[in-house]
């Protein structure tokens, strides 16, 4: 991905010396053709037109100090947080609906793509969206991505087949590619740096609320109405948030040239679209891995297919993991402001996730309620590290590069989710086939795959109380355990990856640009007419 400087007049950086001189030199208001400049003890006359004085005021590419307060800030936070809520609601609401969807479409082998297509299209566009937010107005670009997301939600709601549904998820993912980093960019530009962690915490916390109630809402819609309302619900909520945000002034983090066709023509070559196309074609070879998305997809399958509960109750059974995750997010956020160093929290999150996933891999048909609750609570320790990537980038990068940095972070998260959800689906499907042949040879593996993973569909494959049904439930339990092994390995990798974040104290604010000293300026930066 190219990092070439922009063409003159687009968003090129002002030279450092000019930026510093701008604050100390004022142009002459006189029509005189000479300017007297102080140079130590000597004074000399210099022609005024030998060097044009730097322009006053912020220039294209300069950092801005344009923040909101009061009701305007509240309205911006409310609308942005509502959209962030819808975004994370969409990611979690499908978890308890997947078993029913696979049964309706007879598409258990496709379930990995219900999340994988969404995450993959979102991931491959992340580097490009980061550059777009650097060059174009943040608000309208954000709303454009949100419109695409809403179209994808509508396609999912009206889908008549598994491929149709996957296409809808892919379109929604295209819109998502610009929403996570866009929301973080909007909030970051609206508040000063020293308050940014607090307001970003509010934004992320609101989104986490979507993760909490998503499985419950998905279960209610699936069990009592239809799973399609899991996606219809995004439309009215999104319309309210979108209209409100459209009426609000959204501050920018850097000065940008007003949007025009000329700007588009100049910026397009700088986006390195050819390199981006090569990146899209080869991006599937990358191999980062979190385990959160894998667990999010397969916990409801265990509870519905193995434990035999409905969509609503399977959503309730996910609460120990989700609530503990949120508690540890708040826990790390509060302590981080006091301790300052985020590396210990990242390691703690990785260790907790690894231990929890390892314990979850022992679940079987007879696992007690206390065990699956307790193991999920331990797995929720991963929440202590969820927001640390954003915090690290905000502290490590200058303002002008933060959008690209956050975009790359979101890319790593979404792309790894896409890759490993599909890998987990392959493992799960193949394990179902092998375990069915081994434990229940009287049942055709194709019938198992076609039935899906809802409680009713699985139990329709064998007579109630029969040895075949007992063996079939063990087939699903064993297949889930193998997926949990993958979760454990991915969580373990995160422990070692955490050390790459460095030992940095977030309590130390970045030093501002210092004015040039006398030894650095020739002539000295004072002017006198």
Coordinates of C-alpha atoms in Angstrom, one line a residue:
X1 CA 0.0 0.0 0.0
X2 CA 1.6 3.2 -1.1
X3 CA 2.6 5.9 1.3
X4 CA 3.6 8.6 -1.2
X5 CA 3.3 12.2 -0.2
X6 CA 0.3 14.0 -1.6
X7 CA 0.5 16.3 -4.6
X8 CA 1.1 20.0 -3.7
X9 CA -2.1 21.6 -2.5
X10 CA -3.9 18.4 -1.6
X11 CA -2.8 17.3 1.9
X12 CA 1.0 17.6 1.8
X13 CA 2.7 18.3 5.1
X14 CA 4.0 21.8 5.6
X15 CA 7.8 21.8 6.2
X16 CA 8.6 21.6 9.9
X17 CA 10.5 24.9 9.8
X18 CA 7.7 26.7 8.1
X19 CA 5.2 25.4 10.6
X20 CA 7.3 26.6 13.5
X21 CA 8.0 30.0 11.9
X22 CA 4.3 30.5 11.3
X23 CA 3.7 30.8 15.0
X24 CA 6.5 33.4 15.5
X25 CA 6.7 35.6 12.4
X26 CA 3.9 37.9 11.3
X27 CA 3.9 39.4 7.8
X28 CA 4.4 43.1 7.4
X29 CA 1.3 45.2 7.0
X30 CA 3.4 48.0 5.5
X31 CA 3.9 48.6 1.8
X32 CA 7.6 49.2 2.3
X33 CA 9.9 47.1 0.1
X34 CA 12.3 46.3 2.9
X35 CA 12.1 44.5 6.3
X36 CA 14.5 45.0 9.2
X37 CA 15.5 41.6 10.7
X38 CA 17.3 41.3 14.0
X39 CA 20.4 39.1 13.8
X40 CA 22.1 39.2 17.2
X41 CA 23.9 42.5 17.5
X42 CA 24.0 43.4 13.9
X43 CA 21.0 44.7 11.9
X44 CA 20.6 44.5 8.1
X45 CA 18.0 45.4 5.6
X46 CA 16.7 42.5 3.4
X47 CA 14.3 42.9 0.4
X48 CA 10.8 41.9 1.5
X49 CA 10.2 39.9 -1.6
X50 CA 13.2 37.6 -1.4
X51 CA 11.2 35.1 0.6
X52 CA 7.4 35.0 1.0
X53 CA 6.3 34.9 4.6
X54 CA 4.5 31.7 5.7
X55 CA 0.7 32.0 5.6
X56 CA -1.1 32.5 8.9
X57 CA -3.6 30.0 10.2
X58 CA -3.8 26.2 9.8
X59 CA -2.9 24.8 6.4
X60 CA -3.9 21.6 4.6
X61 CA -2.6 18.6 6.6
X62 CA -2.2 20.5 9.9
X63 CA -3.6 19.0 13.1
X64 CA -6.8 20.7 14.2
X65 CA -7.9 21.8 17.7
X66 CA -11.6 21.9 17.0
X67 CA -13.5 20.1 19.7
X68 CA -17.2 19.9 20.8
X69 CA -18.7 20.5 24.1
X70 CA -22.1 20.3 25.8
X71 CA -25.2 19.2 23.8
X72 CA -23.3 19.1 20.5
X73 CA -20.8 16.6 21.9
X74 CA -23.6 14.6 23.5
X75 CA -25.5 14.4 20.2
X76 CA -22.4 13.3 18.3
X77 CA -21.6 10.7 20.9
X78 CA -25.2 9.4 20.9
X79 CA -25.5 9.0 17.2
X80 CA -22.0 7.5 16.7
X81 CA -22.5 5.2 19.7
X82 CA -25.9 4.1 18.3
X83 CA -24.4 3.2 15.0
X84 CA -21.5 1.4 16.8
X85 CA -24.2 -0.4 18.8
X86 CA -26.0 -1.6 15.7
X87 CA -22.7 -2.7 14.2
X88 CA -21.8 -5.0 17.1
X89 CA -25.4 -6.0 17.5
X90 CA -25.3 -7.3 14.0
X91 CA -22.1 -9.3 14.7
X92 CA -23.6 -11.0 17.8
X93 CA -27.3 -11.3 16.9
X94 CA -26.6 -13.9 14.3
X95 CA -24.9 -16.3 16.7
X96 CA -28.1 -17.8 18.2
X97 CA -29.8 -17.6 14.8
X98 CA -27.2 -19.7 12.9
X99 CA -28.5 -23.1 14.0
X100 CA -32.0 -22.2 12.7
X101 CA -30.7 -20.7 9.5
X102 CA -28.6 -23.8 8.7
X103 CA -31.7 -26.0 9.3
X104 CA -33.9 -23.8 7.1
X105 CA -31.4 -23.6 4.2
X106 CA -30.1 -27.2 4.9
X107 CA -26.6 -25.6 4.8
X108 CA -24.6 -26.7 7.9
X109 CA -21.3 -26.7 5.8
X110 CA -22.0 -23.0 4.9
X111 CA -22.3 -21.7 8.4
X112 CA -18.6 -20.6 8.5
X113 CA -19.3 -18.3 5.6
X114 CA -22.1 -16.6 7.4
X115 CA -19.5 -14.9 9.5
X116 CA -16.5 -15.4 7.2
X117 CA -17.9 -13.5 4.2
X118 CA -18.8 -10.6 6.5
X119 CA -15.4 -10.5 8.1
X120 CA -13.4 -11.1 4.9
X121 CA -15.0 -8.2 2.9
X122 CA -14.6 -6.0 5.8
X123 CA -11.0 -6.8 6.4
X124 CA -9.6 -6.5 2.8
X125 CA -11.0 -2.9 2.5
X126 CA -9.6 -1.7 5.8
X127 CA -6.3 -0.3 4.5
X128 CA -8.1 1.5 1.7
X129 CA -10.8 3.0 4.1
X130 CA -8.0 4.3 6.3
X131 CA -6.6 6.4 3.5
X132 CA -10.0 7.6 2.5
X133 CA -10.6 9.0 6.0
X134 CA -7.3 10.8 5.7
X135 CA -8.3 12.6 2.5
X136 CA -12.1 13.0 2.5
X137 CA -14.7 14.5 4.9
X138 CA -15.1 12.1 7.8
X139 CA -18.9 12.5 8.4
X140 CA -20.1 11.9 4.8
X141 CA -17.7 9.1 4.2
X142 CA -18.8 7.4 7.4
X143 CA -22.5 7.8 6.4
X144 CA -21.8 6.3 2.9
X145 CA -20.3 3.2 4.5
X146 CA -23.2 3.0 6.8
X147 CA -25.6 3.1 3.9
X148 CA -23.9 0.1 2.3
X149 CA -24.1 -1.7 5.6
X150 CA -27.8 -1.1 5.8
X151 CA -28.3 -2.4 2.2
X152 CA -26.4 -5.6 3.2
X153 CA -28.7 -6.0 6.2
X154 CA -31.7 -5.7 4.0
X155 CA -30.4 -8.4 1.6
X156 CA -29.8 -10.8 4.5
X157 CA -33.4 -10.2 5.8
X158 CA -34.9 -11.1 2.4
X159 CA -32.5 -13.9 1.5
X160 CA -34.2 -17.0 0.0
X161 CA -31.1 -19.3 -0.1
X162 CA -27.8 -19.9 1.6
X163 CA -25.8 -18.3 -1.2
X164 CA -28.1 -15.3 -1.3
X165 CA -27.7 -14.9 2.5
X166 CA -23.9 -15.1 2.1
X167 CA -23.9 -12.3 -0.5
X168 CA -25.9 -10.1 1.9
X169 CA -23.4 -10.7 4.6
X170 CA -20.6 -9.9 2.2
X171 CA -22.2 -6.5 1.3
X172 CA -22.8 -5.7 5.0
X173 CA -19.1 -6.4 5.5
X174 CA -18.2 -3.9 2.8
X175 CA -20.0 -1.3 4.8
X176 CA -18.5 -2.4 8.1
X177 CA -15.1 -1.9 6.7
X178 CA -15.4 1.9 7.1
X179 CA -17.5 2.0 10.3
X180 CA -15.3 0.8 13.1
X181 CA -12.3 2.9 12.3
X182 CA -14.7 5.7 11.2
X183 CA -16.5 5.8 14.6
X184 CA -13.2 5.9 16.4
X185 CA -11.9 8.7 14.1
X186 CA -15.1 10.8 14.7
X187 CA -14.9 10.6 18.5
X188 CA -11.1 11.1 18.5
X189 CA -11.6 14.4 16.5
X190 CA -14.3 15.7 18.7
X191 CA -12.5 15.6 22.0
X192 CA -9.0 16.5 23.2
X193 CA -6.3 13.9 23.5
X194 CA -6.3 13.8 27.3
X195 CA -10.1 13.0 27.3
X196 CA -10.0 10.6 24.4
X197 CA -9.5 7.4 26.3
X198 CA -12.6 8.1 28.4
X199 CA -14.9 8.9 25.4
X200 CA -13.5 6.0 23.3
X201 CA -14.3 3.8 26.3
X202 CA -17.9 5.1 26.3
X203 CA -18.1 4.3 22.5
X204 CA -16.7 0.8 22.9
X205 CA -18.8 0.2 26.0
X206 CA -22.0 1.0 24.1
X207 CA -21.0 -1.3 21.4
X208 CA -20.4 -4.0 24.0
X209 CA -24.0 -3.6 25.0
X210 CA -24.9 -4.7 21.5
X211 CA -22.8 -7.8 22.1
X212 CA -24.6 -8.5 25.3
X213 CA -28.2 -8.3 24.1
X214 CA -27.5 -9.5 20.6
X215 CA -27.7 -13.2 21.3
X216 CA -30.9 -12.6 23.4
X217 CA -32.5 -10.6 20.7
X218 CA -31.5 -13.1 18.1
X219 CA -32.9 -15.9 20.1
X220 CA -36.2 -14.1 20.7
X221 CA -36.7 -13.3 17.0
X222 CA -35.6 -16.8 15.9
X223 CA -37.8 -18.6 18.3
X224 CA -41.0 -16.4 18.4
X225 CA -41.0 -14.4 15.1
X226 CA -38.4 -15.2 12.4
X227 CA -34.6 -15.0 12.3
X228 CA -35.0 -12.4 9.5
X229 CA -35.8 -9.7 12.0
X230 CA -32.3 -10.1 13.3
X231 CA -31.4 -8.0 10.2
X232 CA -34.6 -6.0 9.7
X233 CA -34.0 -4.4 13.1
X234 CA -30.9 -2.6 11.8
X235 CA -32.9 -0.5 9.4
X236 CA -35.1 1.7 11.7
X237 CA -32.3 2.1 14.4
X238 CA -29.8 2.9 11.7
X239 CA -32.1 5.5 10.1
X240 CA -32.5 7.4 13.3
X241 CA -28.8 7.4 14.0
X242 CA -27.9 8.3 10.4
X243 CA -30.2 11.2 10.2
X244 CA -29.1 12.6 13.5
X245 CA -25.4 12.3 12.6
X246 CA -26.1 14.0 9.3
X247 CA -27.4 17.1 11.1
X248 CA -24.4 17.4 13.4
X249 CA -21.1 19.1 12.7
X250 CA -18.3 16.5 12.9
X251 CA -14.8 18.0 13.7
X252 CA -11.9 16.8 11.7
X253 CA -8.6 15.7 13.2
X254 CA -6.6 17.4 10.4
X255 CA -7.3 20.2 8.0
X256 CA -8.7 18.8 4.7
X257 CA -9.3 20.4 1.4
X258 CA -13.0 20.8 0.6
X259 CA -14.5 17.9 -1.2
X260 CA -14.6 18.3 -5.0
X261 CA -14.2 16.4 -8.2
X262 CA -10.7 17.8 -8.6
X263 CA -9.7 16.4 -5.1
X264 CA -11.0 13.0 -6.1
X265 CA -9.0 13.0 -9.3
X266 CA -5.8 14.0 -7.4
X267 CA -6.3 11.5 -4.6
X268 CA -7.2 8.4 -6.6
X269 CA -3.7 7.8 -7.8
X270 CA -2.4 8.2 -4.2
X271 CA -4.7 5.3 -3.1
X272 CA -2.4 2.8 -4.8
X273 CA -5.5 0.9 -6.2
X274 CA -3.3 -1.5 -8.2
X275 CA -1.4 -2.5 -5.1
X276 CA -4.7 -2.8 -3.3
X277 CA -6.1 -5.2 -5.9
X278 CA -2.9 -7.4 -5.5
X279 CA -3.4 -7.1 -1.8
X280 CA -7.0 -8.3 -2.0
X281 CA -6.0 -11.3 -4.1
X282 CA -3.2 -12.4 -1.8
X283 CA -4.5 -11.3 1.6
X284 CA -5.8 -14.8 2.4
X285 CA -2.3 -16.0 2.9
X286 CA -1.9 -13.9 6.1
X287 CA -2.3 -15.9 9.4
X288 CA -3.0 -13.7 12.5
X289 CA -5.6 -15.3 14.9
X290 CA -8.0 -14.3 17.7
X291 CA -10.4 -16.9 19.1
X292 CA -13.3 -14.6 20.0
X293 CA -15.3 -15.0 16.8
X294 CA -14.8 -18.8 16.7
X295 CA -16.3 -19.1 20.2
X296 CA -19.1 -16.7 19.4
X297 CA -20.2 -18.9 16.5
X298 CA -19.9 -22.3 18.1
X299 CA -21.2 -21.8 21.7
X300 CA -24.8 -21.5 20.5
X301 CA -24.3 -24.7 18.4
X302 CA -23.2 -26.6 21.5
X303 CA -26.1 -25.3 23.6
X304 CA -28.7 -26.0 21.0
X305 CA -27.5 -29.1 19.3
X306 CA -25.9 -30.9 22.3
X307 CA -27.8 -29.4 25.3
X308 CA -31.1 -29.3 23.4
X309 CA -32.2 -25.7 24.4
X310 CA -33.9 -23.2 22.1
X311 CA -32.5 -20.1 20.6
X312 CA -33.6 -17.8 23.5
X313 CA -32.1 -20.0 26.2
X314 CA -28.9 -20.5 24.2
X315 CA -28.6 -16.7 24.2
X316 CA -29.1 -16.6 28.0
X317 CA -26.4 -19.3 28.4
X318 CA -23.9 -17.0 26.6
X319 CA -24.3 -14.3 29.2
X320 CA -21.5 -15.5 31.6
X321 CA -19.0 -15.1 28.8
X322 CA -20.3 -11.7 27.6
X323 CA -20.9 -10.1 30.9
X324 CA -17.5 -11.2 32.3
X325 CA -15.9 -9.8 29.2
X326 CA -17.5 -6.4 29.7
X327 CA -16.5 -6.4 33.4
X328 CA -12.9 -7.0 32.5
X329 CA -13.0 -4.3 29.8
X330 CA -14.1 -1.8 32.5
X331 CA -11.6 -3.3 34.9
X332 CA -8.7 -2.8 32.6
X333 CA -9.9 0.7 31.5
X334 CA -10.0 2.0 35.1
X335 CA -6.7 0.4 36.1
X336 CA -4.9 1.4 32.9
X337 CA -5.5 5.1 33.7
X338 CA -3.8 4.6 37.1
X339 CA -1.1 2.1 36.1
X340 CA -0.3 3.5 32.7
X341 CA 1.3 0.4 31.2
X342 CA -1.0 -1.7 29.0
X343 CA 1.3 -4.7 28.4
X344 CA 0.5 -6.4 31.7
X345 CA -3.3 -6.3 30.9
X346 CA -2.7 -7.7 27.4
X347 CA -0.7 -10.7 28.8
X348 CA -3.4 -11.2 31.5
X349 CA -6.1 -11.2 28.8
X350 CA -4.2 -13.8 26.7
X351 CA -3.6 -16.1 29.7
X352 CA -7.2 -15.9 30.8
X353 CA -8.5 -16.6 27.3
X354 CA -6.2 -19.6 26.9
X355 CA -7.1 -21.1 30.2
X356 CA -10.8 -20.6 29.6
X357 CA -10.7 -22.0 26.1
X358 CA -8.8 -25.0 27.3
X359 CA -11.4 -25.7 30.0
X360 CA -14.2 -25.2 27.5
X361 CA -12.7 -27.9 25.3
X362 CA -13.7 -30.4 28.0
X363 CA -17.4 -29.8 27.6
X364 CA -19.5 -32.8 26.7
X365 CA -23.1 -34.0 26.8
X366 CA -23.1 -34.3 30.6
X367 CA -21.3 -31.0 31.5
X368 CA -22.9 -29.5 34.5
X369 CA -24.4 -26.0 34.6
X370 CA -21.8 -24.7 37.1
X371 CA -18.9 -25.9 34.9
X372 CA -20.1 -24.3 31.7
X373 CA -20.9 -21.0 33.6
X374 CA -17.5 -21.0 35.4
X375 CA -15.5 -21.8 32.3
X376 CA -17.1 -19.0 30.4
X377 CA -16.4 -16.5 33.2
X378 CA -12.7 -17.4 33.0
X379 CA -12.8 -17.1 29.2
X380 CA -14.3 -13.6 29.6
X381 CA -10.9 -12.4 31.0
X382 CA -10.1 -11.8 27.3
X383 CA -12.0 -8.6 27.7
X384 CA -9.1 -7.0 29.6
X385 CA -7.2 -6.8 26.3
X386 CA -9.9 -6.0 23.7
X387 CA -9.5 -2.2 23.7
X388 CA -5.7 -2.1 24.3
X389 CA -4.8 -2.1 20.6
X390 CA -6.7 1.2 20.0
X391 CA -5.1 2.7 23.1
X392 CA -1.6 1.7 22.0
X393 CA -2.1 3.1 18.5
X394 CA -3.5 6.4 19.8
X395 CA -0.4 6.8 22.0
X396 CA 2.2 5.6 19.5
X397 CA 1.2 7.4 16.3
X398 CA 0.9 11.1 15.4
X399 CA -2.6 12.4 14.7
X400 CA -2.3 12.3 10.9
X401 CA -1.4 8.6 11.0
X402 CA -3.9 7.4 13.6
X403 CA -6.7 6.7 11.1
X404 CA -4.4 4.5 9.1
X405 CA -3.1 2.8 12.2
X406 CA -6.6 2.1 13.5
X407 CA -7.6 0.8 10.1
X408 CA -4.7 -1.6 10.1
X409 CA -5.7 -2.8 13.6
X410 CA -9.3 -3.4 12.5
X411 CA -8.0 -5.1 9.4
X412 CA -6.0 -7.6 11.5
X413 CA -8.9 -8.3 13.7
X414 CA -11.5 -8.7 11.0
X415 CA -9.3 -10.6 8.6
X416 CA -8.1 -13.0 11.2
X417 CA -11.7 -13.6 12.2
X418 CA -12.7 -14.3 8.6
X419 CA -9.9 -16.8 8.2
X420 CA -10.3 -18.7 11.4
X421 CA -14.0 -18.9 11.4
X422 CA -13.8 -20.6 8.0
X423 CA -11.0 -22.8 9.3
X424 CA -13.2 -23.7 12.3
X425 CA -16.1 -24.5 10.1
X426 CA -14.0 -26.9 8.0
X427 CA -12.8 -28.6 11.1
X428 CA -16.3 -28.8 12.6
X429 CA -17.8 -30.2 9.4
X430 CA -15.1 -32.8 8.7
X431 CA -15.3 -33.9 12.4
X432 CA -19.1 -34.3 12.1
X433 CA -18.6 -36.5 9.1
X434 CA -15.9 -38.6 10.7
X435 CA -17.5 -38.9 14.1
X436 CA -20.9 -39.8 12.5
X437 CA -19.3 -42.7 10.6
X438 CA -17.5 -43.8 13.7
X439 CA -20.2 -43.5 16.3
X440 CA -23.5 -43.7 14.4
X441 CA -22.9 -45.7 11.2
X442 CA -26.6 -46.1 10.8
X443 CA -27.1 -42.4 10.0
X444 CA -25.8 -40.9 6.7
X445 CA -23.4 -38.0 7.4
X446 CA -25.1 -36.1 4.5
X447 CA -28.3 -36.2 6.5
X448 CA -26.6 -34.8 9.5
X449 CA -25.1 -31.9 7.5
X450 CA -28.5 -31.2 5.8
X451 CA -30.3 -31.1 9.1
X452 CA -28.4 -28.2 10.4
X453 CA -27.7 -27.6 14.1
X454 CA -30.9 -26.5 15.7
X455 CA -32.1 -28.7 18.7
X456 CA -35.2 -29.9 16.9
X457 CA -33.5 -30.7 13.6
X458 CA -30.7 -32.7 15.3
X459 CA -33.1 -34.7 17.4
X460 CA -35.3 -35.5 14.4
X461 CA -32.5 -37.7 13.0
X462 CA -32.9 -40.5 15.6
X463 CA -35.7 -41.9 17.8
X464 CA -36.0 -40.2 21.2
X465 CA -34.2 -42.0 23.9
X466 CA -32.4 -44.3 21.5
X467 CA -28.7 -45.2 21.6
X468 CA -28.4 -43.6 18.2
X469 CA -29.5 -40.3 19.5
X470 CA -27.2 -40.5 22.5
X471 CA -24.3 -41.2 20.1
X472 CA -25.4 -38.4 17.7
X473 CA -25.2 -35.9 20.5
X474 CA -21.7 -37.1 21.3
X475 CA -20.8 -36.6 17.7
X476 CA -21.7 -32.9 17.9
X477 CA -20.1 -32.5 21.4
X478 CA -16.8 -34.1 20.1
X479 CA -16.8 -31.8 17.0
X480 CA -17.3 -28.8 19.2
X481 CA -14.4 -29.8 21.4
X482 CA -12.1 -30.0 18.4
X483 CA -13.0 -26.5 17.5
X484 CA -12.3 -25.4 21.1
X485 CA -8.8 -26.8 20.7
X486 CA -8.4 -24.3 17.9
X487 CA -9.7 -21.5 20.2
X488 CA -7.1 -22.5 22.8
X489 CA -4.2 -22.4 20.3
X490 CA -5.2 -19.0 19.0
X491 CA -5.6 -17.5 22.4
X492 CA -2.2 -18.9 23.4
X493 CA -0.6 -17.2 20.4
X494 CA -2.0 -13.9 21.6
X495 CA 0.1 -14.1 24.8
X496 CA 3.3 -14.0 22.8
X497 CA 2.0 -11.4 20.4
X498 CA 1.2 -9.1 23.3
X499 CA 4.9 -8.4 23.9
X500 CA 5.2 -6.6 20.6
X501 CA 3.1 -3.8 22.0
X502 CA 6.1 -2.5 24.0
X503 CA 6.5 -1.1 27.5
X504 CA 4.9 2.3 27.2
X505 CA 3.4 4.6 29.9
X506 CA 0.1 6.1 28.6
X507 CA 0.1 8.7 31.4
X508 CA 2.9 10.5 29.7
X509 CA 1.4 12.9 27.1
X510 CA 3.2 13.4 23.8
X511 CA 5.5 16.4 23.7
X512 CA 4.3 19.2 21.5
X513 CA 6.4 20.6 18.7
X514 CA 9.0 22.8 20.2
X515 CA 9.9 26.2 18.6
X516 CA 13.3 26.6 17.1
X517 CA 16.0 27.8 19.4
X518 CA 18.5 30.6 18.5
X519 CA 21.1 28.1 17.5
X520 CA 18.7 26.4 15.1
X521 CA 17.5 29.6 13.3
X522 CA 19.4 31.7 10.8
X523 CA 18.3 34.5 10.9
X524 CA 16.6 34.5 14.4
X525 CA 12.9 34.1 14.2
X526 CA 11.8 37.6 15.1
X527 CA 10.7 40.3 12.8
X528 CA 10.5 44.0 13.1
X529 CA 9.2 46.5 10.5

